[in-house]
mmCIF file of C-alpha atoms in Angstrom:
data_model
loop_
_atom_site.group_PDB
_atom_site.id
_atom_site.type_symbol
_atom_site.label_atom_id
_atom_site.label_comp_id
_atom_site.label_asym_id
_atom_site.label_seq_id
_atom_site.Cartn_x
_atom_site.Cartn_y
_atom_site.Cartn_z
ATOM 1 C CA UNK A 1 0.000 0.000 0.000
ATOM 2 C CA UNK A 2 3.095 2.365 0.930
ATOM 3 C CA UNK A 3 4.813 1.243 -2.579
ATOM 4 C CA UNK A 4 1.274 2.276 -4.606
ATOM 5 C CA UNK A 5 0.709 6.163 -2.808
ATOM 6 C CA UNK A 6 4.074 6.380 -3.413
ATOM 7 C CA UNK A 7 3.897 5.735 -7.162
ATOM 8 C CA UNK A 8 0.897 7.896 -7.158
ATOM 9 C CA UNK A 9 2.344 10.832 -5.227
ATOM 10 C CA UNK A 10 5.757 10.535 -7.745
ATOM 11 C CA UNK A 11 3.500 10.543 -10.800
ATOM 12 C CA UNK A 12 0.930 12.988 -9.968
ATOM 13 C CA UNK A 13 4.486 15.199 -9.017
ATOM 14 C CA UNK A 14 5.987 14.461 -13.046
ATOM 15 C CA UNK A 15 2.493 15.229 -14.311
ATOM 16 C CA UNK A 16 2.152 18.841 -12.660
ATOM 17 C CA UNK A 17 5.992 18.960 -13.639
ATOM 18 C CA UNK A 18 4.937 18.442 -17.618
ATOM 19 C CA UNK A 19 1.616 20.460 -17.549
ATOM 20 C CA UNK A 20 4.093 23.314 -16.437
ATOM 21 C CA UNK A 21 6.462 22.900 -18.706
ATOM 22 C CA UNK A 22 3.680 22.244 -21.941
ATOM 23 C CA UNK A 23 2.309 25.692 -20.188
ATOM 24 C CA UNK A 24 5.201 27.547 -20.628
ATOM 25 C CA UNK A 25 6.388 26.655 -24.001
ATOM 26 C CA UNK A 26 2.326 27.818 -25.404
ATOM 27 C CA UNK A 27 2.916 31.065 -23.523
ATOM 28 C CA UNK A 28 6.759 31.180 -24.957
ATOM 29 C CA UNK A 29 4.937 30.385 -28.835
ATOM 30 C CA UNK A 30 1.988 32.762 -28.316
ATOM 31 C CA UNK A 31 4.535 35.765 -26.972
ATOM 32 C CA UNK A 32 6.588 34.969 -29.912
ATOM 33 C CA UNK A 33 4.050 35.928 -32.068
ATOM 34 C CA UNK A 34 3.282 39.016 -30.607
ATOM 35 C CA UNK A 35 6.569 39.613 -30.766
ATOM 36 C CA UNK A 36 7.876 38.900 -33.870
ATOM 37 C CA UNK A 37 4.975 39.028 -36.534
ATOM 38 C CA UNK A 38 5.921 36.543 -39.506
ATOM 39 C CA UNK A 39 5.621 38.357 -43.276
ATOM 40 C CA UNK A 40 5.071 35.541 -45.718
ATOM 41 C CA UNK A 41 4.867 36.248 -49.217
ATOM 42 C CA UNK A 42 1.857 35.921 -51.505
ATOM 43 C CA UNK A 43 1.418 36.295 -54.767
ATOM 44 C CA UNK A 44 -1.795 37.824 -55.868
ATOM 45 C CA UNK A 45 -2.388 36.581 -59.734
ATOM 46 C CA UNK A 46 -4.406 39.044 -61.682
ATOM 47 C CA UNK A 47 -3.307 36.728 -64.885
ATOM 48 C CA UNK A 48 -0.989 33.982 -64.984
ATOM 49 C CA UNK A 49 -0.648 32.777 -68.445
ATOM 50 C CA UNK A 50 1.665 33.579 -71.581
ATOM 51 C CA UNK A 51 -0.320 33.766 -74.743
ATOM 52 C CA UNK A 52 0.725 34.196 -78.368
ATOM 53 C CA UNK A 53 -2.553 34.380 -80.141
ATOM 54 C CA UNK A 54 -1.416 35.672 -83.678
ATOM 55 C CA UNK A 55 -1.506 33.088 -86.668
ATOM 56 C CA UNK A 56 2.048 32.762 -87.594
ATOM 57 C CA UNK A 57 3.374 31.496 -90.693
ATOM 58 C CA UNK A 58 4.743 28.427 -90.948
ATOM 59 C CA UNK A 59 7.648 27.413 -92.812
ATOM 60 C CA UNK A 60 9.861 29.909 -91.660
ATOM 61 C CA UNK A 61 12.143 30.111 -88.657
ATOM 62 C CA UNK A 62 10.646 32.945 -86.967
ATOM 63 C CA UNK A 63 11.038 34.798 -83.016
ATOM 64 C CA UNK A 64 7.260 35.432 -81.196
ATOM 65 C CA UNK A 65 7.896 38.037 -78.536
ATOM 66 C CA UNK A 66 5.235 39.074 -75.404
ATOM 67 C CA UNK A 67 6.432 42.325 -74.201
ATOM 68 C CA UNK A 68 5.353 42.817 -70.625
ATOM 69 C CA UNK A 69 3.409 46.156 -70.668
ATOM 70 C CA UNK A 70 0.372 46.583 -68.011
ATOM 71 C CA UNK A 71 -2.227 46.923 -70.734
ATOM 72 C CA UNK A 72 -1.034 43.726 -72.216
ATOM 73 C CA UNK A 73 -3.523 40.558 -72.188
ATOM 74 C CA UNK A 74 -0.622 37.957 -73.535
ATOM 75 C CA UNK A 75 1.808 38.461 -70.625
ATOM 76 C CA UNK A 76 1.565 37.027 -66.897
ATOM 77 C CA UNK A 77 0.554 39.493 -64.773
ATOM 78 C CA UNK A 78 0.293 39.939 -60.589
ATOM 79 C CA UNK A 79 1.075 41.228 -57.622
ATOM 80 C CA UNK A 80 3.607 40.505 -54.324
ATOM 81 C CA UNK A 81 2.513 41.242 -50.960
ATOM 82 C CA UNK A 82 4.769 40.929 -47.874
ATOM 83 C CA UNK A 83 6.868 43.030 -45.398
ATOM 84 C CA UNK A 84 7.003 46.365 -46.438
ATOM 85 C CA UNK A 85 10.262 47.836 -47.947
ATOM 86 C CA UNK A 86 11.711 45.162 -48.511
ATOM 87 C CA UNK A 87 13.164 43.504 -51.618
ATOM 88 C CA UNK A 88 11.980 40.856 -53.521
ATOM 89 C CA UNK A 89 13.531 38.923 -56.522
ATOM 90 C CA UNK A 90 11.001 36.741 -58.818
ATOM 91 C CA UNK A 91 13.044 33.990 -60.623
ATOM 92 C CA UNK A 92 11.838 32.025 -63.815
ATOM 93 C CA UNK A 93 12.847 28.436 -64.212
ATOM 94 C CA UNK A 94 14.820 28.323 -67.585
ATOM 95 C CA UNK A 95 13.156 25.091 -69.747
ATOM 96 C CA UNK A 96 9.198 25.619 -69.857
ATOM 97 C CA UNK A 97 7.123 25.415 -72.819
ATOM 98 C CA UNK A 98 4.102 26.869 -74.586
ATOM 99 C CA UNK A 99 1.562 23.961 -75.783
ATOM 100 C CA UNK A 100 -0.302 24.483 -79.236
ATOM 101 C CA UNK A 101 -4.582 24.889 -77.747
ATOM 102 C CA UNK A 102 -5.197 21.863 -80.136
ATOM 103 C CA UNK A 103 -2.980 19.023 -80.446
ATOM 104 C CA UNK A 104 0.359 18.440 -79.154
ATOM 105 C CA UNK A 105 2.956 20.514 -80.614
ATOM 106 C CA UNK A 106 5.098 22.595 -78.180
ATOM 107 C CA UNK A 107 7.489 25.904 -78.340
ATOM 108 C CA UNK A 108 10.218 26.142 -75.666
ATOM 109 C CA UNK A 109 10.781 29.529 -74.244
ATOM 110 C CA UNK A 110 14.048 31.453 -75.262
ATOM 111 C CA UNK A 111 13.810 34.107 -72.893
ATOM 112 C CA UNK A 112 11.577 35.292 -70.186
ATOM 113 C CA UNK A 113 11.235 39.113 -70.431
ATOM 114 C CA UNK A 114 10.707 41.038 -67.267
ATOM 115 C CA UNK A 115 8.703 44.175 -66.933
ATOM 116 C CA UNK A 116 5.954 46.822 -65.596
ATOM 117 C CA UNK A 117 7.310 46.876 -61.861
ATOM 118 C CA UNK A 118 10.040 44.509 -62.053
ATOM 119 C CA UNK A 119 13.771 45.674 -62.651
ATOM 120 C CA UNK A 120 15.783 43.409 -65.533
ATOM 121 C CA UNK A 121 16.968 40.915 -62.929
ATOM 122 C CA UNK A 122 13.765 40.226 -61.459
ATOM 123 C CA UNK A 123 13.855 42.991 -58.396
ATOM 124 C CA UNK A 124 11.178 45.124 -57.088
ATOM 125 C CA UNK A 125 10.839 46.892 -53.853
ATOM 126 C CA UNK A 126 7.232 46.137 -51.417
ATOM 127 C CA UNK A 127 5.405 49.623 -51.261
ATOM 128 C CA UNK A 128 4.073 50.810 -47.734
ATOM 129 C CA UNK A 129 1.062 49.286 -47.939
ATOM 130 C CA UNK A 130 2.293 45.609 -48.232
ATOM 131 C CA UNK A 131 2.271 44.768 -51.703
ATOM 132 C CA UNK A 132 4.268 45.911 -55.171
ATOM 133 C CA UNK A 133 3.161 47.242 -57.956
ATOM 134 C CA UNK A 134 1.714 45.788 -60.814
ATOM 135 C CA UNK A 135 4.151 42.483 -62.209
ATOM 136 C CA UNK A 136 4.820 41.306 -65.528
ATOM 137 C CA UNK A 137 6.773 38.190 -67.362
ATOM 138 C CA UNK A 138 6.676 38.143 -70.782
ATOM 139 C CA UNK A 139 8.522 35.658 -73.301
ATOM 140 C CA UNK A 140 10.028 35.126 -76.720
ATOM 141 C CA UNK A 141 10.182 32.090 -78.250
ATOM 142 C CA UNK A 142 11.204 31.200 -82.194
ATOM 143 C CA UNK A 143 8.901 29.373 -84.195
ATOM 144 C CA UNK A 144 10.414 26.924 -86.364
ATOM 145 C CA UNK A 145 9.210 25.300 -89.559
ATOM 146 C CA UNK A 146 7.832 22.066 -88.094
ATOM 147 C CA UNK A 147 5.447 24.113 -86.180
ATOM 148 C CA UNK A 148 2.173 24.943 -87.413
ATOM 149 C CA UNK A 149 -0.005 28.050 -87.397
ATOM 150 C CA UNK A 150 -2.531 28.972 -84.145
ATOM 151 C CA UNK A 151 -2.780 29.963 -80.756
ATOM 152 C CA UNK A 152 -0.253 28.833 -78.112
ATOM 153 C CA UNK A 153 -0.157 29.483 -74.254
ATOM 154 C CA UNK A 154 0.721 28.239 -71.029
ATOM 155 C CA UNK A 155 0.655 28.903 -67.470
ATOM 156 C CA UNK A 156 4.253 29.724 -66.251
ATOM 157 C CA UNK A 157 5.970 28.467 -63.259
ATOM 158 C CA UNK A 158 8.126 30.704 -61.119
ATOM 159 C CA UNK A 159 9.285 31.665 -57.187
ATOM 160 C CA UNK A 160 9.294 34.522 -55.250
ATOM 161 C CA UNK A 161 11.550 35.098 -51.932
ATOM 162 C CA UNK A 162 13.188 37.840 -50.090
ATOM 163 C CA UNK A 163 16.231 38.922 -51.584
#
């Protein structure tokens, strides 16, 4: 009988022991968030795909070019919003594609153009109120002669972090 209110006085000793130390470490978590607010980034899309909607002619090897301007429907187009003043750099995977709307035929991006708000390297600054100014990727890609005549987009794939 001694050995089992023993026990029980030795656990019931580790269990206030553990709720106190569970009890700190939510009041250490909550008080770091206070603290220390976390800015994630998020990209706010307004549109996200590359288009190149002119007929070209086929036959002839021939460059297709999006420039990113804001008034522009064939360019991807959004918005950053994060910590204010700060920088951010948006960087393009190099070999993505742009698939025919019928059929399979494919054109693989040359370049990735940068524009609008965004500096040649990809760089833009987060405005006061938490998010950048207007964002926009275009592309060129050359047209060969195995590839026919139509319309031709894609979504593109890219990251954005802190620089």
């Amino acid at each position: 009988m001694a050995i089992l209110l023993k026990y029980k006085l030795y656990s019931f000793r580790l269990c206030r022991h553990i709720n106190a130390m569970y009890l700190r470490s939510v009041v250490v978590f909550i008080l770091s968030l206070i603290s220390f607010p976390c800015f994630s980034l998020c990209i706010v899309p307004e549109r996200m795909k590359l288009e190149f909607s002119g007929m070209y002619v086929t036959g002839l090897n021939q460059k297709a070019k999006s420039t990113p301007f804001s008034n522009r429907v064939d360019v991807a187009r959004f918005y950053v919003e994060g910590k204010p003043g700060e920088r951010v750099v948006v960087t393009v995977p190099h070999r993505q594609f742009i698939y025919k709307e019928r059929g399979r035929e494919r054109l693989k991006v040359n370049r990735f153009i940068y524009g609008c708000g965004l500096s040649k390297r990809g760089i833009v600054r987060i405005r006061a109120n938490g998010r950048t100014p207007l964002l926009c990727i275009g592309a060129v890609v050359k047209i060969h002669a195995k590839n026919s005549a139509g319309r031709y987009s894609s979504a593109i794939r890219f990251e954005v972090n802190y620089k």
